[in-house]
mmCIF file of C-alpha atoms in Angstrom:
data_model
loop_
_atom_site.group_PDB
_atom_site.id
_atom_site.type_symbol
_atom_site.label_atom_id
_atom_site.label_comp_id
_atom_site.label_asym_id
_atom_site.label_seq_id
_atom_site.Cartn_x
_atom_site.Cartn_y
_atom_site.Cartn_z
ATOM 1 C CA MET A 10 -9.087 5.646 7.870
ATOM 2 C CA ILE A 11 -9.604 3.211 5.243
ATOM 3 C CA THR A 12 -6.815 1.942 3.556
ATOM 4 C CA ALA A 13 -6.352 -0.854 0.745
ATOM 5 C CA LEU A 14 -3.455 -2.968 0.346
ATOM 6 C CA TYR A 15 -3.196 -5.058 -2.546
ATOM 7 C CA SER A 16 -0.130 -7.267 -3.818
ATOM 8 C CA ASP A 17 -0.747 -6.209 -7.602
ATOM 9 C CA GLN A 18 -3.727 -4.665 -8.818
ATOM 10 C CA LEU A 19 -4.019 -4.845 -13.053
ATOM 11 C CA ILE A 20 -4.799 -8.750 -13.119
ATOM 12 C CA ALA A 21 -8.414 -10.639 -12.997
ATOM 13 C CA GLU A 22 -8.192 -12.018 -9.514
ATOM 14 C CA ASN A 23 -8.683 -8.346 -8.126
ATOM 15 C CA ALA A 24 -11.743 -7.743 -9.511
ATOM 16 C CA PRO A 25 -13.654 -8.800 -6.322
ATOM 17 C CA MET A 26 -11.369 -6.220 -4.000
ATOM 18 C CA ASP A 27 -11.222 -3.769 -7.118
ATOM 19 C CA ARG A 28 -15.338 -3.689 -6.575
ATOM 20 C CA ARG A 29 -15.387 -3.310 -2.896
ATOM 21 C CA LEU A 30 -13.222 -0.432 -2.768
ATOM 22 C CA ALA A 31 -14.685 1.208 -5.259
ATOM 23 C CA ALA A 32 -18.314 1.253 -3.985
ATOM 24 C CA LEU A 33 -16.447 2.916 -0.634
ATOM 25 C CA ILE A 34 -14.605 5.255 -2.787
ATOM 26 C CA LEU A 35 -18.056 6.274 -4.668
ATOM 27 C CA SER A 36 -19.871 6.539 -1.623
ATOM 28 C CA ARG A 37 -17.735 9.646 -0.449
ATOM 29 C CA GLY A 38 -17.154 11.137 -4.463
ATOM 30 C CA ASN A 39 -15.132 9.504 -7.390
ATOM 31 C CA ARG A 40 -11.645 11.533 -7.336
ATOM 32 C CA ILE A 41 -8.671 9.688 -6.890
ATOM 33 C CA GLY A 42 -4.901 11.069 -6.321
ATOM 34 C CA TYR A 43 -2.298 9.399 -8.065
ATOM 35 C CA ILE A 44 1.540 9.638 -6.155
ATOM 36 C CA ALA A 45 3.965 8.414 -8.043
ATOM 37 C CA SER A 46 7.028 6.162 -7.071
ATOM 38 C CA ALA A 47 9.176 8.065 -9.465
ATOM 39 C CA PRO A 48 8.829 10.560 -11.985
ATOM 40 C CA GLU A 49 6.978 9.446 -15.258
ATOM 41 C CA SER A 50 7.873 11.298 -18.096
ATOM 42 C CA GLN A 51 5.455 9.464 -20.115
ATOM 43 C CA ARG A 52 2.732 8.666 -17.414
ATOM 44 C CA ALA A 53 2.662 5.071 -18.873
ATOM 45 C CA PHE A 54 1.851 3.727 -15.648
ATOM 46 C CA PHE A 55 -0.597 6.690 -14.663
ATOM 47 C CA ASP A 56 -2.791 6.091 -18.000
ATOM 48 C CA GLU A 57 -2.739 2.421 -17.044
ATOM 49 C CA LYS A 58 -4.173 2.671 -13.744
ATOM 50 C CA ARG A 59 -6.601 5.485 -14.987
ATOM 51 C CA GLN A 60 -8.160 3.337 -17.376
ATOM 52 C CA TYR A 61 -8.118 0.551 -14.736
ATOM 53 C CA TYR A 62 -9.942 3.082 -12.454
ATOM 54 C CA ALA A 63 -12.169 4.193 -15.233
ATOM 55 C CA GLN A 64 -14.112 0.850 -15.502
ATOM 56 C CA TYR A 65 -15.396 1.189 -11.777
ATOM 57 C CA GLY A 66 -16.678 4.855 -11.921
ATOM 58 C CA LEU A 67 -13.740 6.948 -10.479
ATOM 59 C CA SER A 68 -11.388 9.537 -11.846
ATOM 60 C CA LEU A 69 -8.028 9.009 -11.225
ATOM 61 C CA ASP A 70 -7.404 12.845 -12.209
ATOM 62 C CA LEU A 71 -4.619 14.272 -10.261
ATOM 63 C CA PHE A 72 -0.766 13.260 -10.974
ATOM 64 C CA VAL A 73 1.527 14.154 -8.471
ATOM 65 C CA ASP A 74 4.960 13.900 -8.696
ATOM 66 C CA LEU A 75 6.950 14.238 -5.709
ATOM 67 C CA ASP A 76 10.158 15.618 -7.446
ATOM 68 C CA ALA A 77 8.555 18.514 -8.643
ATOM 69 C CA LEU A 78 5.731 19.456 -6.034
ATOM 70 C CA ALA A 79 4.376 22.740 -7.104
ATOM 71 C CA GLY A 80 3.806 24.122 -3.748
ATOM 72 C CA ASN A 81 0.683 24.179 -1.091
ATOM 73 C CA GLU A 82 -1.837 24.085 -4.054
ATOM 74 C CA GLU A 83 -1.035 20.975 -5.471
ATOM 75 C CA ILE A 84 -0.973 19.710 -1.680
ATOM 76 C CA GLY A 85 -4.022 21.128 -1.250
ATOM 77 C CA ARG A 86 -5.835 19.635 -4.586
ATOM 78 C CA LEU A 87 -4.335 16.274 -3.609
ATOM 79 C CA PHE A 88 -5.768 15.688 -0.085
ATOM 80 C CA SER A 89 -9.077 17.144 -1.519
ATOM 81 C CA CYS A 90 -9.138 13.706 -3.218
ATOM 82 C CA ASN A 91 -11.371 11.215 -2.373
ATOM 83 C CA ALA A 92 -8.859 8.519 -2.143
ATOM 84 C CA ILE A 93 -5.362 8.478 -2.886
ATOM 85 C CA HIS A 94 -3.365 5.797 -4.739
ATOM 86 C CA LEU A 95 -0.031 5.103 -3.776
ATOM 87 C CA THR A 96 2.155 3.013 -6.364
ATOM 88 C CA GLY A 97 4.478 0.700 -6.685
ATOM 89 C CA GLY A 98 8.223 0.812 -7.926
ATOM 90 C CA HIS A 99 11.410 1.223 -5.932
ATOM 91 C CA THR A 100 9.744 1.211 -2.074
ATOM 92 C CA GLY A 101 13.359 2.784 -1.058
ATOM 93 C CA ASP A 102 13.147 5.636 -3.158
ATOM 94 C CA PHE A 103 9.505 6.158 -2.812
ATOM 95 C CA LEU A 104 9.985 6.683 0.845
ATOM 96 C CA ARG A 105 12.966 8.943 0.140
ATOM 97 C CA ARG A 106 10.909 11.311 -2.136
ATOM 98 C CA LEU A 107 8.066 11.089 0.724
ATOM 99 C CA ARG A 108 9.783 12.384 3.459
ATOM 100 C CA GLN A 109 11.349 15.020 1.456
ATOM 101 C CA GLY A 110 9.459 18.398 1.880
ATOM 102 C CA GLY A 111 6.964 16.406 4.910
ATOM 103 C CA MET A 112 5.224 14.869 2.264
ATOM 104 C CA LEU A 113 5.181 11.445 4.330
ATOM 105 C CA GLU A 114 3.795 13.345 7.589
ATOM 106 C CA LYS A 115 1.373 15.008 5.991
ATOM 107 C CA LEU A 116 -0.356 12.060 4.113
ATOM 108 C CA ARG A 117 -0.105 10.226 7.221
ATOM 109 C CA ALA A 118 -1.618 13.026 8.735
ATOM 110 C CA TRP A 119 -4.696 12.909 5.958
ATOM 111 C CA ALA A 120 -5.055 9.319 6.264
ATOM 112 C CA LEU A 121 -5.795 9.575 9.826
ATOM 113 C CA ASP A 122 -8.092 11.950 9.707
ATOM 114 C CA ASP A 123 -10.408 9.399 7.980
ATOM 115 C CA GLY A 124 -8.825 9.538 4.413
ATOM 116 C CA ILE A 125 -8.689 5.946 2.266
ATOM 117 C CA LEU A 126 -5.464 5.201 1.130
ATOM 118 C CA VAL A 127 -4.710 2.655 -1.697
ATOM 119 C CA GLY A 128 -1.189 1.034 -1.869
ATOM 120 C CA THR A 129 0.005 -1.744 -4.126
ATOM 121 C CA SER A 130 3.165 -3.184 -3.707
ATOM 122 C CA ALA A 131 5.526 -0.554 -2.556
ATOM 123 C CA GLY A 132 2.378 1.568 -1.999
ATOM 124 C CA ALA A 133 1.059 -0.926 0.632
ATOM 125 C CA ILE A 134 4.722 -1.634 1.958
ATOM 126 C CA LEU A 135 4.914 2.055 3.003
ATOM 127 C CA MET A 136 1.096 1.941 4.826
ATOM 128 C CA THR A 137 2.849 0.190 7.716
ATOM 129 C CA PRO A 138 5.826 0.671 10.692
ATOM 130 C CA THR A 139 8.807 0.086 8.172
ATOM 131 C CA ILE A 140 9.956 -1.143 4.756
ATOM 132 C CA ALA A 141 12.731 -3.356 6.136
ATOM 133 C CA ALA A 142 11.003 -7.016 4.519
ATOM 134 C CA ASP A 143 11.174 -4.654 0.750
ATOM 135 C CA ALA A 144 15.108 -5.583 1.137
ATOM 136 C CA LEU A 145 14.174 -9.568 0.147
ATOM 137 C CA PHE A 146 13.771 -8.112 -3.173
ATOM 138 C CA GLU A 147 17.224 -7.089 -3.639
ATOM 139 C CA GLY A 148 18.508 -10.160 -2.048
ATOM 140 C CA GLY A 149 19.348 -7.989 1.241
ATOM 141 C CA SER A 150 18.399 -8.623 4.783
ATOM 142 C CA PRO A 151 15.922 -7.098 6.589
ATOM 143 C CA ASP A 152 17.469 -7.203 10.291
ATOM 144 C CA ALA A 153 20.182 -4.655 8.301
ATOM 145 C CA VAL A 154 17.775 -2.139 7.223
ATOM 146 C CA ARG A 155 18.340 0.966 9.528
ATOM 147 C CA ASP A 156 16.336 3.900 7.744
ATOM 148 C CA GLY A 157 13.018 1.914 6.977
ATOM 149 C CA ALA A 158 10.564 4.168 9.315
ATOM 150 C CA ALA A 159 7.566 4.265 6.782
ATOM 151 C CA LEU A 160 3.753 5.531 7.456
ATOM 152 C CA ASP A 161 3.289 3.756 10.577
ATOM 153 C CA LEU A 162 -0.701 3.125 9.825
ATOM 154 C CA MET A 163 -0.943 -0.532 10.450
ATOM 155 C CA PRO A 164 0.153 -2.175 13.150
ATOM 156 C CA PHE A 165 1.723 -5.201 10.915
ATOM 157 C CA GLU A 166 4.622 -4.852 8.285
ATOM 158 C CA PHE A 167 3.338 -6.082 4.572
ATOM 159 C CA PHE A 168 5.033 -8.220 1.887
ATOM 160 C CA PRO A 169 3.642 -8.657 -1.581
ATOM 161 C CA HIS A 170 4.955 -11.020 -4.573
ATOM 162 C CA LEU A 171 5.421 -13.796 -2.192
ATOM 163 C CA ASN A 172 4.482 -16.029 -5.391
ATOM 164 C CA ASP A 173 7.750 -14.452 -7.048
ATOM 165 C CA ASP A 174 10.232 -16.591 -5.442
ATOM 166 C CA PRO A 175 9.971 -19.850 -2.884
ATOM 167 C CA GLY A 176 12.625 -18.482 -1.098
ATOM 168 C CA TYR A 177 10.677 -15.627 0.529
ATOM 169 C CA LEU A 178 8.596 -17.272 2.945
ATOM 170 C CA PRO A 179 11.662 -19.020 4.271
ATOM 171 C CA ALA A 180 13.237 -15.494 4.526
ATOM 172 C CA LEU A 181 10.121 -14.171 5.789
ATOM 173 C CA LEU A 182 10.242 -16.422 8.576
ATOM 174 C CA ARG A 183 13.990 -16.000 9.605
ATOM 175 C CA TYR A 184 13.100 -11.968 9.820
ATOM 176 C CA SER A 185 9.928 -12.910 11.602
ATOM 177 C CA LYS A 186 11.855 -13.956 14.865
ATOM 178 C CA THR A 187 13.947 -11.021 15.396
ATOM 179 C CA THR A 188 10.949 -7.757 14.240
ATOM 180 C CA ALA A 189 7.978 -7.523 17.082
ATOM 181 C CA ASN A 190 5.792 -7.115 13.811
ATOM 182 C CA PRO A 191 3.877 -9.238 12.422
ATOM 183 C CA ILE A 192 3.970 -9.957 8.444
ATOM 184 C CA LEU A 193 1.393 -10.070 6.413
ATOM 185 C CA ALA A 194 2.085 -11.446 3.347
ATOM 186 C CA CYS A 195 0.066 -11.774 -0.144
ATOM 187 C CA ARG A 196 0.917 -13.409 -3.469
ATOM 188 C CA ASP A 197 -0.498 -11.085 -6.540
ATOM 189 C CA GLY A 198 -4.423 -11.273 -6.466
ATOM 190 C CA GLU A 199 -4.697 -11.142 -2.885
ATOM 191 C CA GLY A 200 -5.174 -7.969 -0.472
ATOM 192 C CA LEU A 201 -6.886 -6.265 1.987
ATOM 193 C CA ILE A 202 -9.288 -3.562 2.891
ATOM 194 C CA LEU A 203 -8.848 -2.280 6.698
ATOM 195 C CA GLY A 204 -10.416 0.540 8.749
ATOM 196 C CA ASN A 205 -13.936 2.074 9.904
ATOM 197 C CA GLY A 206 -14.915 -1.459 11.578
ATOM 198 C CA LEU A 207 -13.988 -3.125 8.201
ATOM 199 C CA VAL A 208 -11.424 -6.461 7.967
ATOM 200 C CA GLU A 209 -12.078 -7.905 4.748
ATOM 201 C CA ILE A 210 -9.338 -10.341 3.261
ATOM 202 C CA PHE A 211 -9.204 -11.424 -0.482
ATOM 203 C CA GLY A 212 -7.842 -14.369 -1.325
ATOM 204 C CA ALA A 213 -5.753 -16.413 1.243
ATOM 205 C CA PRO A 214 -3.054 -14.279 2.614
ATOM 206 C CA LEU A 215 -0.627 -15.686 5.484
ATOM 207 C CA MET A 216 0.088 -14.137 8.260
ATOM 208 C CA ILE A 217 4.022 -14.545 9.709
ATOM 209 C CA ALA A 218 5.080 -14.101 13.190
ATOM 210 C CA GLY A 219 7.539 -15.151 15.396
ATOM 211 C CA GLY A 220 8.807 -18.086 12.982
ATOM 212 C CA PHE A 221 5.416 -19.493 12.214
ATOM 213 C CA VAL A 222 3.043 -18.618 9.594
ATOM 214 C CA GLU A 223 -1.094 -19.455 9.576
ATOM 215 C CA ALA A 224 -3.619 -18.478 7.356
ATOM 216 C CA ALA A 225 -4.556 -14.523 7.849
ATOM 217 C CA ASP A 226 -7.538 -14.352 10.271
ATOM 218 C CA ARG A 227 -10.060 -11.918 10.236
ATOM 219 C CA GLY A 228 -10.020 -11.610 14.012
ATOM 220 C CA ARG A 229 -6.664 -11.678 14.701
ATOM 221 C CA ILE A 230 -5.885 -8.187 12.477
ATOM 222 C CA ALA A 231 -8.848 -7.022 14.141
ATOM 223 C CA ASP A 232 -7.037 -7.422 17.422
ATOM 224 C CA LEU A 233 -4.152 -6.053 16.263
ATOM 225 C CA LEU A 234 -6.480 -3.068 14.905
ATOM 226 C CA SER A 235 -7.863 -2.325 17.948
ATOM 227 C CA ARG A 236 -4.470 -2.626 20.226
ATOM 228 C CA ALA A 237 -2.921 -0.039 17.403
#
């Protein structure tokens, strides 16, 4: 399994991570499936991502609306792609859509079977054990989230857009005292590529645990992955 976790994606600061991810995908092929977090009647976000990936020689050629899955044939086409992209959006709604029809379990199984899974913002949060930290984006408390279990592919929680609000870091420090999971927090332009022996950090993400914060460390992350 290879996972790429972005805070944001369509900004110039992500170019080093983009190039590395593209090389990993192109070593297998160039087809990426796109799972939308919500219906896209005009497919504006999809078209934007398609143009973005095309500059790296990648083809975003399959759009999947979880509310309108056509059945096993469409699912089969999705899982025949060389990578799958999970979009940003409303994390809770995205999780609900994945759960409907058992797609959460199917996607987890595909990823664990040597898949390449790319997530931006909400899509990256979904790769972790729980979406609880996402509550901060709506002024809520992560500790109040009772039904946040997600793909559980990573041994930590993920928090994007750390730079958007100075209150996020203090809130994450408080939450880290009550969750057993470390939290990786990224500003826009930062991210990680993990799996198959890879621990590649782009920018300066933070690792938050037990009320303390430090720069994300490759060795610490590798240790977490080895024990997962």
